[in-house]
Amino acid sequence: MRRRGNSARCRRGRAGQAAVRGAAVGCRRARRGPRPARARPGIEQRGLLGRRASLADWRRAQVSPGRTGRQSRVVRLATYTVTEIKCVGIYYHPRLDEARAAADDLAADLNKRGVDVWTSMPWEPEQSTEHLPRTDLLICLGGDGTILRAARASAGHDCLILGVDLGRQAFLTELLPEQLDEHIPDLFNGSFMIEDRTMLEARPIGVDGESPGKLSALNDVMIGRGSLGQPAYIAVWVGGDLVGVVRADAVVVASATGSTGYSLSAGGPILHPQARNVVLTPVAPHLAQAAPMVLPGDAVIELRLGREHPGSLSVDGQRPFALHPGGGVEVRRSESLARLVRFGERPFFAQLGRRLAWLDERRIEAVSRTGVEAFDQKTADPS
């Protein structure tokens, strides 16, 4: 009988490789991937206690190699030690006075450490274009919106992103402002982890005006009606096959990160942040049932408007484009990843329940005192 976990305990592959798959032989499995080898020191094998690795090391180890057959690469939360943070960019929310003040203080502190620093507002990405190729870390002072803009601006540049929460109900930020001073040294002695988030790539079709070319999104891409009170006819193709024509306010294609955003509000499912799938969710479908779908991560999705009315395209809910009748967008998983700095493990589902107000403190206390039976009692207080 095969016992779960045997192969993981009996043999360790090269750092950055997924567990092998194949027939079980004793406590081993037949190899169908890269040959096992000694892990590179400082990466995963020794974690925070090992020797420090270069940025090039963690960039090579971020995603495991492509697998044979249908086994996909693994994006994971892993520990890396990095000493080569030489250039830091600071994005600050332009409408928050405390964000600008914090950016000035942070820049002064980093300059004292001999770090090359630049500051910018993410609302004006052209200001940071020349800096991003040499930037190792982006610190975002704001909320999730600031991080979304930073992820799009830095796509393809391998920048780490650290979010400092000055916004409302932020899911992506890591620190509160009062925690920043405590953790700045951790950035330079390697005491942090990297959490990779899948991004989307969008290619607009039939844009009114100059085409923006390829776009990146961390949360979602949406195509919808051009005016209030008028549903749009939207044709949906997946992998070249016509799924159908939806009459709705909009259709959203969301990454795992974006599954807790607009897609969730429209009735879409929640994906774990490390999932590589994408979600397709119709928004307010008219007189028909149009269920959301969870699609494979390598799916290519094309959305097209009907030929009678114009529409609009939105990327991460922040960058709108007008579309001609018959226009649309092609969406696929991007090769770029959003690389978020973490200072500890994040219990995603517990965090999700609290931030979406599914469990208030009183109910959490009830479970810890009496067990889950408290929720099965018909006489339990439903409030």
mmCIF file of C-alpha atoms in Angstrom:
data_model
loop_
_atom_site.group_PDB
_atom_site.id
_atom_site.type_symbol
_atom_site.label_atom_id
_atom_site.label_comp_id
_atom_site.label_asym_id
_atom_site.label_seq_id
_atom_site.Cartn_x
_atom_site.Cartn_y
_atom_site.Cartn_z
ATOM 1 C CA MET A 1 0.000 0.000 0.000
ATOM 2 C CA ARG A 2 1.327 3.405 -0.898
ATOM 3 C CA ARG A 3 1.784 5.672 2.072
ATOM 4 C CA ARG A 4 1.362 9.393 1.612
ATOM 5 C CA GLY A 5 4.419 11.516 2.040
ATOM 6 C CA ASN A 6 6.973 8.697 1.796
ATOM 7 C CA SER A 7 8.739 10.111 -1.225
ATOM 8 C CA ALA A 8 9.038 13.507 0.399
ATOM 9 C CA ARG A 9 10.691 11.995 3.484
ATOM 10 C CA CYS A 10 12.916 9.526 1.713
ATOM 11 C CA ARG A 11 14.386 11.670 -1.011
ATOM 12 C CA ARG A 12 14.846 15.385 -1.524
ATOM 13 C CA GLY A 13 15.134 16.859 -5.012
ATOM 14 C CA ARG A 14 17.019 19.879 -6.134
ATOM 15 C CA ALA A 15 15.870 23.123 -4.519
ATOM 16 C CA GLY A 16 13.208 24.683 -6.653
ATOM 17 C CA GLN A 17 11.932 21.346 -8.085
ATOM 18 C CA ALA A 18 8.519 19.834 -7.583
ATOM 19 C CA ALA A 19 8.128 16.384 -6.050
ATOM 20 C CA VAL A 20 8.586 13.686 -8.683
ATOM 21 C CA ARG A 21 5.724 11.488 -9.841
ATOM 22 C CA GLY A 22 5.793 7.850 -10.952
ATOM 23 C CA ALA A 23 5.402 4.298 -9.757
ATOM 24 C CA ALA A 24 6.200 3.638 -6.095
ATOM 25 C CA VAL A 25 9.112 1.294 -5.353
ATOM 26 C CA GLY A 26 9.522 0.725 -1.633
ATOM 27 C CA CYS A 27 9.643 4.156 -0.111
ATOM 28 C CA ARG A 28 10.798 5.719 -3.379
ATOM 29 C CA ARG A 29 9.097 6.681 -6.578
ATOM 30 C CA ALA A 30 10.327 6.379 -10.115
ATOM 31 C CA ARG A 31 11.962 9.593 -11.291
ATOM 32 C CA ARG A 32 10.151 11.528 -14.046
ATOM 33 C CA GLY A 33 11.716 14.943 -13.553
ATOM 34 C CA PRO A 34 15.131 16.553 -13.104
ATOM 35 C CA ARG A 35 17.665 14.317 -11.338
ATOM 36 C CA PRO A 36 18.007 14.927 -7.584
ATOM 37 C CA ALA A 37 21.038 16.929 -6.542
ATOM 38 C CA ARG A 38 22.343 18.835 -3.560
ATOM 39 C CA ALA A 39 20.335 21.962 -2.821
ATOM 40 C CA ARG A 40 22.071 25.269 -3.398
ATOM 41 C CA PRO A 41 23.215 26.617 -0.007
ATOM 42 C CA GLY A 42 21.209 29.537 1.251
ATOM 43 C CA ILE A 43 18.110 28.665 -0.752
ATOM 44 C CA GLU A 44 15.457 26.580 0.983
ATOM 45 C CA GLN A 45 18.046 24.081 2.319
ATOM 46 C CA ARG A 46 19.294 26.425 5.039
ATOM 47 C CA GLY A 47 16.600 29.091 4.914
ATOM 48 C CA LEU A 48 17.154 32.125 7.098
ATOM 49 C CA LEU A 49 20.058 30.486 8.929
ATOM 50 C CA GLY A 50 22.117 29.631 5.848
ATOM 51 C CA ARG A 51 24.597 31.697 3.921
ATOM 52 C CA ARG A 52 23.190 34.668 2.064
ATOM 53 C CA ALA A 53 22.335 34.238 -1.584
ATOM 54 C CA SER A 54 22.329 36.723 -4.409
ATOM 55 C CA LEU A 55 19.273 38.125 -6.138
ATOM 56 C CA ALA A 56 20.197 35.990 -9.128
ATOM 57 C CA ASP A 57 19.937 32.884 -6.897
ATOM 58 C CA TRP A 58 16.393 33.534 -5.767
ATOM 59 C CA ARG A 59 15.328 34.584 -9.252
ATOM 60 C CA ARG A 60 16.524 31.210 -10.573
ATOM 61 C CA ALA A 61 14.746 29.366 -7.757
ATOM 62 C CA GLN A 62 11.422 31.207 -7.793
ATOM 63 C CA VAL A 63 9.560 28.646 -9.925
ATOM 64 C CA SER A 64 10.452 25.021 -10.288
ATOM 65 C CA PRO A 65 11.394 23.737 -13.769
ATOM 66 C CA GLY A 66 8.749 22.709 -16.284
ATOM 67 C CA ARG A 67 7.580 19.149 -15.723
ATOM 68 C CA THR A 68 6.956 16.234 -18.012
ATOM 69 C CA GLY A 69 3.454 15.362 -19.072
ATOM 70 C CA ARG A 70 0.743 17.436 -17.463
ATOM 71 C CA GLN A 71 2.510 18.297 -14.216
ATOM 72 C CA SER A 72 2.658 22.064 -13.896
ATOM 73 C CA ARG A 73 5.371 24.151 -12.334
ATOM 74 C CA VAL A 74 4.912 24.995 -8.673
ATOM 75 C CA VAL A 75 4.649 28.533 -7.377
ATOM 76 C CA ARG A 76 5.242 28.488 -3.663
ATOM 77 C CA LEU A 77 5.955 30.537 -0.579
ATOM 78 C CA ALA A 78 9.627 29.933 0.132
ATOM 79 C CA THR A 79 12.433 31.434 2.156
ATOM 80 C CA TYR A 80 15.278 33.308 0.529
ATOM 81 C CA THR A 81 18.221 35.242 1.880
ATOM 82 C CA VAL A 82 19.172 38.293 -0.126
ATOM 83 C CA THR A 83 21.938 40.808 0.476
ATOM 84 C CA GLU A 84 21.975 42.664 -2.828
ATOM 85 C CA ILE A 85 19.193 45.194 -2.287
ATOM 86 C CA LYS A 86 21.034 48.142 -3.735
ATOM 87 C CA CYS A 87 18.213 50.189 -5.258
ATOM 88 C CA VAL A 88 14.820 50.803 -3.634
ATOM 89 C CA GLY A 89 11.832 52.549 -5.178
ATOM 90 C CA ILE A 90 9.130 54.087 -2.979
ATOM 91 C CA TYR A 91 5.599 54.405 -4.340
ATOM 92 C CA TYR A 92 3.298 56.599 -2.242
ATOM 93 C CA HIS A 93 -0.419 57.336 -2.510
ATOM 94 C CA PRO A 94 -0.725 60.929 -3.791
ATOM 95 C CA ARG A 95 -3.896 61.732 -1.853
ATOM 96 C CA LEU A 96 -2.593 60.631 1.536
ATOM 97 C CA ASP A 97 -0.493 63.252 3.312
ATOM 98 C CA GLU A 98 0.884 60.643 5.691
ATOM 99 C CA ALA A 99 2.082 58.586 2.715
ATOM 100 C CA ARG A 100 4.197 61.420 1.321
ATOM 101 C CA ALA A 101 5.642 62.192 4.765
ATOM 102 C CA ALA A 102 6.422 58.513 5.345
ATOM 103 C CA ALA A 103 8.090 58.311 1.914
ATOM 104 C CA ASP A 104 10.391 61.225 2.743
ATOM 105 C CA ASP A 105 11.361 59.731 6.120
ATOM 106 C CA LEU A 106 11.925 56.285 4.623
ATOM 107 C CA ALA A 107 14.056 57.653 1.783
ATOM 108 C CA ALA A 108 16.261 59.510 4.274
ATOM 109 C CA ASP A 109 16.723 56.349 6.365
ATOM 110 C CA LEU A 110 17.621 54.231 3.331
ATOM 111 C CA ASN A 111 20.059 56.841 2.061
ATOM 112 C CA LYS A 112 21.899 56.625 5.377
ATOM 113 C CA ARG A 113 22.313 52.903 4.717
ATOM 114 C CA GLY A 114 23.978 53.655 1.392
ATOM 115 C CA VAL A 115 20.992 52.532 -0.675
ATOM 116 C CA ASP A 116 20.087 54.188 -3.968
ATOM 117 C CA VAL A 117 16.504 55.468 -3.504
ATOM 118 C CA TRP A 118 13.901 57.037 -5.764
ATOM 119 C CA THR A 119 10.298 58.034 -5.007
ATOM 120 C CA SER A 120 7.280 58.355 -7.260
ATOM 121 C CA MET A 121 3.504 58.257 -7.396
ATOM 122 C CA PRO A 122 2.252 55.051 -9.053
ATOM 123 C CA TRP A 123 -0.435 57.135 -10.770
ATOM 124 C CA GLU A 124 2.371 58.453 -13.003
ATOM 125 C CA PRO A 125 4.255 55.276 -13.999
ATOM 126 C CA GLU A 126 6.267 57.050 -16.686
ATOM 127 C CA GLN A 127 8.201 58.784 -13.889
ATOM 128 C CA SER A 128 9.570 55.442 -12.692
ATOM 129 C CA THR A 129 10.160 53.781 -16.074
ATOM 130 C CA GLU A 130 13.855 54.625 -16.194
ATOM 131 C CA HIS A 131 14.435 53.415 -12.616
ATOM 132 C CA LEU A 132 12.642 50.049 -12.661
ATOM 133 C CA PRO A 133 15.248 47.991 -14.600
ATOM 134 C CA ARG A 134 17.801 48.529 -11.811
ATOM 135 C CA THR A 135 15.353 48.435 -8.879
ATOM 136 C CA ASP A 136 15.517 45.494 -6.463
ATOM 137 C CA LEU A 137 12.656 46.434 -4.128
ATOM 138 C CA LEU A 138 9.503 48.553 -4.378
ATOM 139 C CA ILE A 139 8.012 49.764 -1.085
ATOM 140 C CA CYS A 140 4.375 50.793 -1.506
ATOM 141 C CA LEU A 141 2.880 53.266 0.975
ATOM 142 C CA GLY A 142 -0.884 53.123 0.532
ATOM 143 C CA GLY A 143 -3.339 50.279 0.131
ATOM 144 C CA ASP A 144 -3.972 47.414 -2.247
ATOM 145 C CA GLY A 145 -4.535 49.859 -5.108
ATOM 146 C CA THR A 146 -0.986 51.147 -4.757
ATOM 147 C CA ILE A 147 0.346 47.584 -4.863
ATOM 148 C CA LEU A 148 -1.738 46.779 -7.951
ATOM 149 C CA ARG A 149 -0.222 49.743 -9.775
ATOM 150 C CA ALA A 150 3.270 48.785 -8.607
ATOM 151 C CA ALA A 151 2.818 45.193 -9.802
ATOM 152 C CA ARG A 152 1.731 46.345 -13.253
ATOM 153 C CA ALA A 153 4.509 48.918 -13.540
ATOM 154 C CA SER A 154 7.216 46.452 -12.479
ATOM 155 C CA ALA A 155 5.992 43.449 -14.491
ATOM 156 C CA GLY A 156 8.987 41.832 -16.144
ATOM 157 C CA HIS A 157 11.558 43.612 -13.966
ATOM 158 C CA ASP A 158 11.844 41.059 -11.099
ATOM 159 C CA CYS A 159 11.274 43.681 -8.403
ATOM 160 C CA LEU A 160 10.258 42.621 -4.919
ATOM 161 C CA ILE A 161 7.194 44.450 -3.581
ATOM 162 C CA LEU A 162 6.589 45.349 0.071
ATOM 163 C CA GLY A 163 3.215 46.861 0.958
ATOM 164 C CA VAL A 164 2.697 49.188 3.926
ATOM 165 C CA ASP A 165 -0.977 49.579 4.813
ATOM 166 C CA LEU A 166 -2.299 53.129 4.769
ATOM 167 C CA GLY A 167 -5.537 52.153 3.034
ATOM 168 C CA ARG A 168 -8.797 50.322 3.775
ATOM 169 C CA GLN A 169 -9.159 46.541 4.199
ATOM 170 C CA ALA A 170 -5.919 45.758 2.391
ATOM 171 C CA PHE A 171 -5.320 42.097 1.517
ATOM 172 C CA LEU A 172 -1.908 42.456 -0.111
ATOM 173 C CA THR A 173 -0.026 44.743 2.271
ATOM 174 C CA GLU A 174 2.342 43.211 4.815
ATOM 175 C CA LEU A 175 3.077 45.911 7.402
ATOM 176 C CA LEU A 176 1.399 48.693 9.311
ATOM 177 C CA PRO A 177 3.262 52.032 9.287
ATOM 178 C CA GLU A 178 4.421 51.596 12.884
ATOM 179 C CA GLN A 179 6.044 48.240 11.971
ATOM 180 C CA LEU A 180 8.185 49.600 9.150
ATOM 181 C CA ASP A 181 11.162 50.741 11.248
ATOM 182 C CA GLU A 182 11.300 47.346 12.959
ATOM 183 C CA HIS A 183 11.461 45.396 9.698
ATOM 184 C CA ILE A 184 13.714 47.573 7.544
ATOM 185 C CA PRO A 185 16.843 45.790 8.912
ATOM 186 C CA ASP A 186 15.257 42.440 7.989
ATOM 187 C CA LEU A 187 15.303 43.479 4.335
ATOM 188 C CA PHE A 188 19.077 43.758 4.394
ATOM 189 C CA ASN A 189 19.939 40.703 6.501
ATOM 190 C CA GLY A 190 17.679 38.360 4.540
ATOM 191 C CA SER A 191 15.024 37.732 7.207
ATOM 192 C CA PHE A 192 12.033 37.628 4.896
ATOM 193 C CA MET A 193 10.213 35.380 2.445
ATOM 194 C CA ILE A 194 8.936 35.824 -1.095
ATOM 195 C CA GLU A 195 5.327 35.060 -2.033
ATOM 196 C CA ASP A 196 4.799 34.748 -5.787
ATOM 197 C CA ARG A 197 1.419 35.779 -7.195
ATOM 198 C CA THR A 198 0.247 34.888 -10.692
ATOM 199 C CA MET A 199 -0.463 37.828 -13.000
ATOM 200 C CA LEU A 200 -2.572 38.132 -16.156
ATOM 201 C CA GLU A 201 -1.634 39.387 -19.604
ATOM 202 C CA ALA A 202 -4.274 41.210 -21.668
ATOM 203 C CA ARG A 203 -4.171 42.164 -25.355
ATOM 204 C CA PRO A 204 -6.961 44.637 -26.204
ATOM 205 C CA ILE A 205 -8.712 44.413 -29.582
ATOM 206 C CA GLY A 206 -10.520 47.357 -31.168
ATOM 207 C CA VAL A 207 -9.574 50.064 -28.663
ATOM 208 C CA ASP A 208 -10.945 53.559 -29.324
ATOM 209 C CA GLY A 209 -7.741 55.516 -29.919
ATOM 210 C CA GLU A 210 -4.145 54.353 -29.810
ATOM 211 C CA SER A 211 -3.794 50.715 -28.816
ATOM 212 C CA PRO A 212 -1.975 50.277 -25.484
ATOM 213 C CA GLY A 213 -0.453 46.991 -26.623
ATOM 214 C CA LYS A 214 0.099 44.267 -24.034
ATOM 215 C CA LEU A 215 -1.226 45.020 -20.544
ATOM 216 C CA SER A 216 -0.475 43.355 -17.204
ATOM 217 C CA ALA A 217 -2.936 42.800 -14.361
ATOM 218 C CA LEU A 218 -2.550 41.351 -10.883
ATOM 219 C CA ASN A 219 -6.253 41.207 -10.004
ATOM 220 C CA ASP A 220 -8.498 41.069 -13.040
ATOM 221 C CA VAL A 221 -9.422 42.130 -16.550
ATOM 222 C CA MET A 222 -13.021 43.174 -17.238
ATOM 223 C CA ILE A 223 -14.964 43.924 -20.403
ATOM 224 C CA GLY A 224 -18.457 45.389 -20.215
ATOM 225 C CA ARG A 225 -21.122 47.804 -21.310
ATOM 226 C CA GLY A 226 -20.355 51.301 -22.478
ATOM 227 C CA SER A 227 -23.266 53.075 -20.780
ATOM 228 C CA LEU A 228 -25.376 52.660 -17.661
ATOM 229 C CA GLY A 229 -28.592 50.691 -17.940
ATOM 230 C CA GLN A 230 -27.588 48.887 -21.127
ATOM 231 C CA PRO A 231 -26.371 45.266 -20.899
ATOM 232 C CA ALA A 232 -23.706 44.152 -23.338
ATOM 233 C CA TYR A 233 -23.613 41.062 -25.523
ATOM 234 C CA ILE A 234 -20.247 39.432 -24.829
ATOM 235 C CA ALA A 235 -19.010 36.360 -26.698
ATOM 236 C CA VAL A 236 -16.687 34.081 -24.729
ATOM 237 C CA TRP A 237 -14.039 31.813 -26.266
ATOM 238 C CA VAL A 238 -11.784 29.510 -24.244
ATOM 239 C CA GLY A 239 -8.887 27.855 -26.040
ATOM 240 C CA GLY A 240 -10.389 28.828 -29.398
ATOM 241 C CA ASP A 241 -13.763 27.197 -28.634
ATOM 242 C CA LEU A 242 -16.877 29.366 -28.419
ATOM 243 C CA VAL A 243 -18.424 28.837 -24.978
ATOM 244 C CA GLY A 244 -21.384 31.112 -25.603
ATOM 245 C CA VAL A 245 -22.694 34.660 -25.735
ATOM 246 C CA VAL A 246 -23.520 36.272 -22.400
ATOM 247 C CA ARG A 247 -25.860 39.227 -22.025
ATOM 248 C CA ALA A 248 -24.599 40.920 -18.874
ATOM 249 C CA ASP A 249 -23.218 44.128 -17.449
ATOM 250 C CA ALA A 250 -19.695 42.725 -17.798
ATOM 251 C CA VAL A 251 -17.493 39.633 -17.745
ATOM 252 C CA VAL A 252 -14.504 39.469 -15.389
ATOM 253 C CA VAL A 253 -11.406 37.306 -15.818
ATOM 254 C CA ALA A 254 -9.617 37.140 -12.461
ATOM 255 C CA SER A 255 -6.391 35.641 -11.170
ATOM 256 C CA ALA A 256 -6.293 33.817 -7.844
ATOM 257 C CA THR A 257 -5.377 37.119 -6.201
ATOM 258 C CA GLY A 258 -8.271 38.886 -7.921
ATOM 259 C CA SER A 259 -10.765 36.171 -6.996
ATOM 260 C CA THR A 260 -11.427 38.000 -3.702
ATOM 261 C CA GLY A 261 -12.129 41.281 -5.527
ATOM 262 C CA TYR A 262 -14.787 42.256 -8.061
ATOM 263 C CA SER A 263 -15.235 38.642 -9.156
ATOM 264 C CA LEU A 264 -16.234 37.654 -5.616
ATOM 265 C CA SER A 265 -18.756 40.511 -5.453
ATOM 266 C CA ALA A 266 -20.310 39.147 -8.646
ATOM 267 C CA GLY A 267 -20.668 35.657 -7.160
ATOM 268 C CA GLY A 268 -17.377 34.139 -8.286
ATOM 269 C CA PRO A 269 -15.432 31.523 -6.302
ATOM 270 C CA ILE A 270 -12.444 32.213 -4.067
ATOM 271 C CA LEU A 271 -9.108 30.688 -5.055
ATOM 272 C CA HIS A 272 -6.113 30.237 -2.798
ATOM 273 C CA PRO A 273 -3.460 32.871 -3.671
ATOM 274 C CA GLN A 274 -1.013 30.183 -4.802
ATOM 275 C CA ALA A 275 -3.472 28.629 -7.273
ATOM 276 C CA ARG A 276 -2.529 29.104 -10.914
ATOM 277 C CA ASN A 277 -6.082 28.880 -12.223
ATOM 278 C CA VAL A 278 -8.118 31.796 -13.510
ATOM 279 C CA VAL A 279 -11.784 32.587 -12.881
ATOM 280 C CA LEU A 280 -14.320 33.770 -15.466
ATOM 281 C CA THR A 281 -17.321 35.489 -13.860
ATOM 282 C CA PRO A 282 -20.305 37.148 -15.605
ATOM 283 C CA VAL A 283 -21.541 40.284 -13.813
ATOM 284 C CA ALA A 284 -25.337 40.630 -13.479
ATOM 285 C CA PRO A 285 -26.290 38.307 -16.374
ATOM 286 C CA HIS A 286 -29.670 39.226 -17.872
ATOM 287 C CA LEU A 287 -32.541 36.688 -17.859
ATOM 288 C CA ALA A 288 -30.228 33.705 -17.989
ATOM 289 C CA GLN A 289 -28.056 31.640 -15.732
ATOM 290 C CA ALA A 290 -24.408 32.231 -16.518
ATOM 291 C CA ALA A 291 -22.363 30.462 -13.872
ATOM 292 C CA PRO A 292 -18.764 31.465 -13.122
ATOM 293 C CA MET A 293 -16.074 29.060 -14.284
ATOM 294 C CA VAL A 294 -12.682 28.052 -12.903
ATOM 295 C CA LEU A 295 -10.334 27.558 -15.847
ATOM 296 C CA PRO A 296 -6.873 25.989 -16.153
ATOM 297 C CA GLY A 297 -3.984 28.360 -15.717
ATOM 298 C CA ASP A 298 -2.842 27.894 -19.316
ATOM 299 C CA ALA A 299 -6.260 28.733 -20.795
ATOM 300 C CA VAL A 300 -6.435 31.508 -23.394
ATOM 301 C CA ILE A 301 -9.668 33.474 -23.030
ATOM 302 C CA GLU A 302 -11.082 35.831 -25.646
ATOM 303 C CA LEU A 303 -13.985 38.169 -24.907
ATOM 304 C CA ARG A 304 -15.726 40.095 -27.715
ATOM 305 C CA LEU A 305 -18.465 42.707 -27.670
ATOM 306 C CA GLY A 306 -21.447 42.562 -29.993
ATOM 307 C CA ARG A 307 -21.248 44.683 -33.128
ATOM 308 C CA GLU A 308 -24.066 47.068 -32.237
ATOM 309 C CA HIS A 309 -22.773 48.918 -29.174
ATOM 310 C CA PRO A 310 -19.408 50.140 -27.867
ATOM 311 C CA GLY A 311 -18.080 48.989 -24.529
ATOM 312 C CA SER A 312 -15.239 49.403 -22.079
ATOM 313 C CA LEU A 313 -12.201 47.482 -20.880
ATOM 314 C CA SER A 314 -10.789 47.750 -17.364
ATOM 315 C CA VAL A 315 -7.504 46.396 -15.969
ATOM 316 C CA ASP A 316 -7.371 45.904 -12.188
ATOM 317 C CA GLY A 317 -10.365 48.255 -11.960
ATOM 318 C CA GLN A 318 -8.010 51.187 -12.448
ATOM 319 C CA ARG A 319 -7.147 51.607 -16.100
ATOM 320 C CA PRO A 320 -10.211 52.024 -18.360
ATOM 321 C CA PHE A 321 -10.226 51.889 -22.158
ATOM 322 C CA ALA A 322 -13.110 52.563 -24.545
ATOM 323 C CA LEU A 323 -13.819 49.760 -27.026
ATOM 324 C CA HIS A 324 -15.405 49.987 -30.469
ATOM 325 C CA PRO A 325 -18.384 47.722 -31.258
ATOM 326 C CA GLY A 326 -16.962 44.264 -31.903
ATOM 327 C CA GLY A 327 -13.878 45.049 -29.821
ATOM 328 C CA GLY A 328 -12.616 42.868 -27.033
ATOM 329 C CA VAL A 329 -9.624 41.436 -25.241
ATOM 330 C CA GLU A 330 -7.513 38.279 -25.163
ATOM 331 C CA VAL A 331 -6.452 37.217 -21.662
ATOM 332 C CA ARG A 332 -3.910 34.624 -20.580
ATOM 333 C CA ARG A 333 -1.633 33.972 -17.640
ATOM 334 C CA SER A 334 1.400 36.236 -17.717
ATOM 335 C CA GLU A 335 4.989 35.041 -17.554
ATOM 336 C CA SER A 336 5.576 37.790 -14.978
ATOM 337 C CA LEU A 337 4.943 37.239 -11.281
ATOM 338 C CA ALA A 338 4.161 39.727 -8.536
ATOM 339 C CA ARG A 339 6.772 38.985 -5.843
ATOM 340 C CA LEU A 340 5.516 40.088 -2.463
ATOM 341 C CA VAL A 341 7.755 40.393 0.589
ATOM 342 C CA ARG A 342 6.503 38.511 3.653
ATOM 343 C CA PHE A 343 7.980 38.398 7.149
ATOM 344 C CA GLY A 344 6.144 35.252 8.210
ATOM 345 C CA GLU A 345 3.594 32.666 7.143
ATOM 346 C CA ARG A 346 0.128 34.068 6.408
ATOM 347 C CA PRO A 347 -2.914 31.933 7.392
ATOM 348 C CA PHE A 348 -4.925 32.812 4.277
ATOM 349 C CA PHE A 349 -8.294 31.318 5.185
ATOM 350 C CA ALA A 350 -8.309 32.706 8.725
ATOM 351 C CA GLN A 351 -7.378 36.110 7.355
ATOM 352 C CA LEU A 352 -10.060 35.822 4.677
ATOM 353 C CA GLY A 353 -12.790 34.997 7.183
ATOM 354 C CA ARG A 354 -11.958 37.989 9.343
ATOM 355 C CA ARG A 355 -11.561 40.502 6.553
ATOM 356 C CA LEU A 356 -14.780 39.471 4.849
ATOM 357 C CA ALA A 357 -16.573 39.542 8.225
ATOM 358 C CA TRP A 358 -17.624 35.907 7.957
ATOM 359 C CA LEU A 359 -16.590 35.355 11.561
ATOM 360 C CA ASP A 360 -16.767 38.081 14.161
ATOM 361 C CA GLU A 361 -14.760 37.816 17.371
ATOM 362 C CA ARG A 362 -17.742 36.558 19.369
ATOM 363 C CA ARG A 363 -18.264 33.591 17.046
ATOM 364 C CA ILE A 364 -14.559 32.800 16.973
ATOM 365 C CA GLU A 365 -14.562 32.708 20.771
ATOM 366 C CA ALA A 366 -17.625 30.452 20.737
ATOM 367 C CA VAL A 367 -15.859 27.935 18.512
ATOM 368 C CA SER A 368 -12.720 27.946 20.641
ATOM 369 C CA ARG A 369 -14.781 27.331 23.807
ATOM 370 C CA THR A 370 -17.319 24.759 22.660
ATOM 371 C CA GLY A 371 -16.088 23.424 19.328
ATOM 372 C CA VAL A 372 -17.825 23.501 15.976
ATOM 373 C CA GLU A 373 -20.999 22.060 17.536
ATOM 374 C CA ALA A 374 -21.900 25.631 18.491
ATOM 375 C CA PHE A 375 -22.796 26.275 14.870
ATOM 376 C CA ASP A 376 -25.074 23.225 14.699
ATOM 377 C CA GLN A 377 -27.287 24.219 17.601
ATOM 378 C CA LYS A 378 -30.639 25.431 16.317
ATOM 379 C CA THR A 379 -30.994 27.665 19.352
ATOM 380 C CA ALA A 380 -27.664 29.424 18.714
ATOM 381 C CA ASP A 381 -27.823 33.187 18.395
ATOM 382 C CA PRO A 382 -27.809 33.869 14.606
ATOM 383 C CA SER A 383 -26.592 37.454 15.011
#
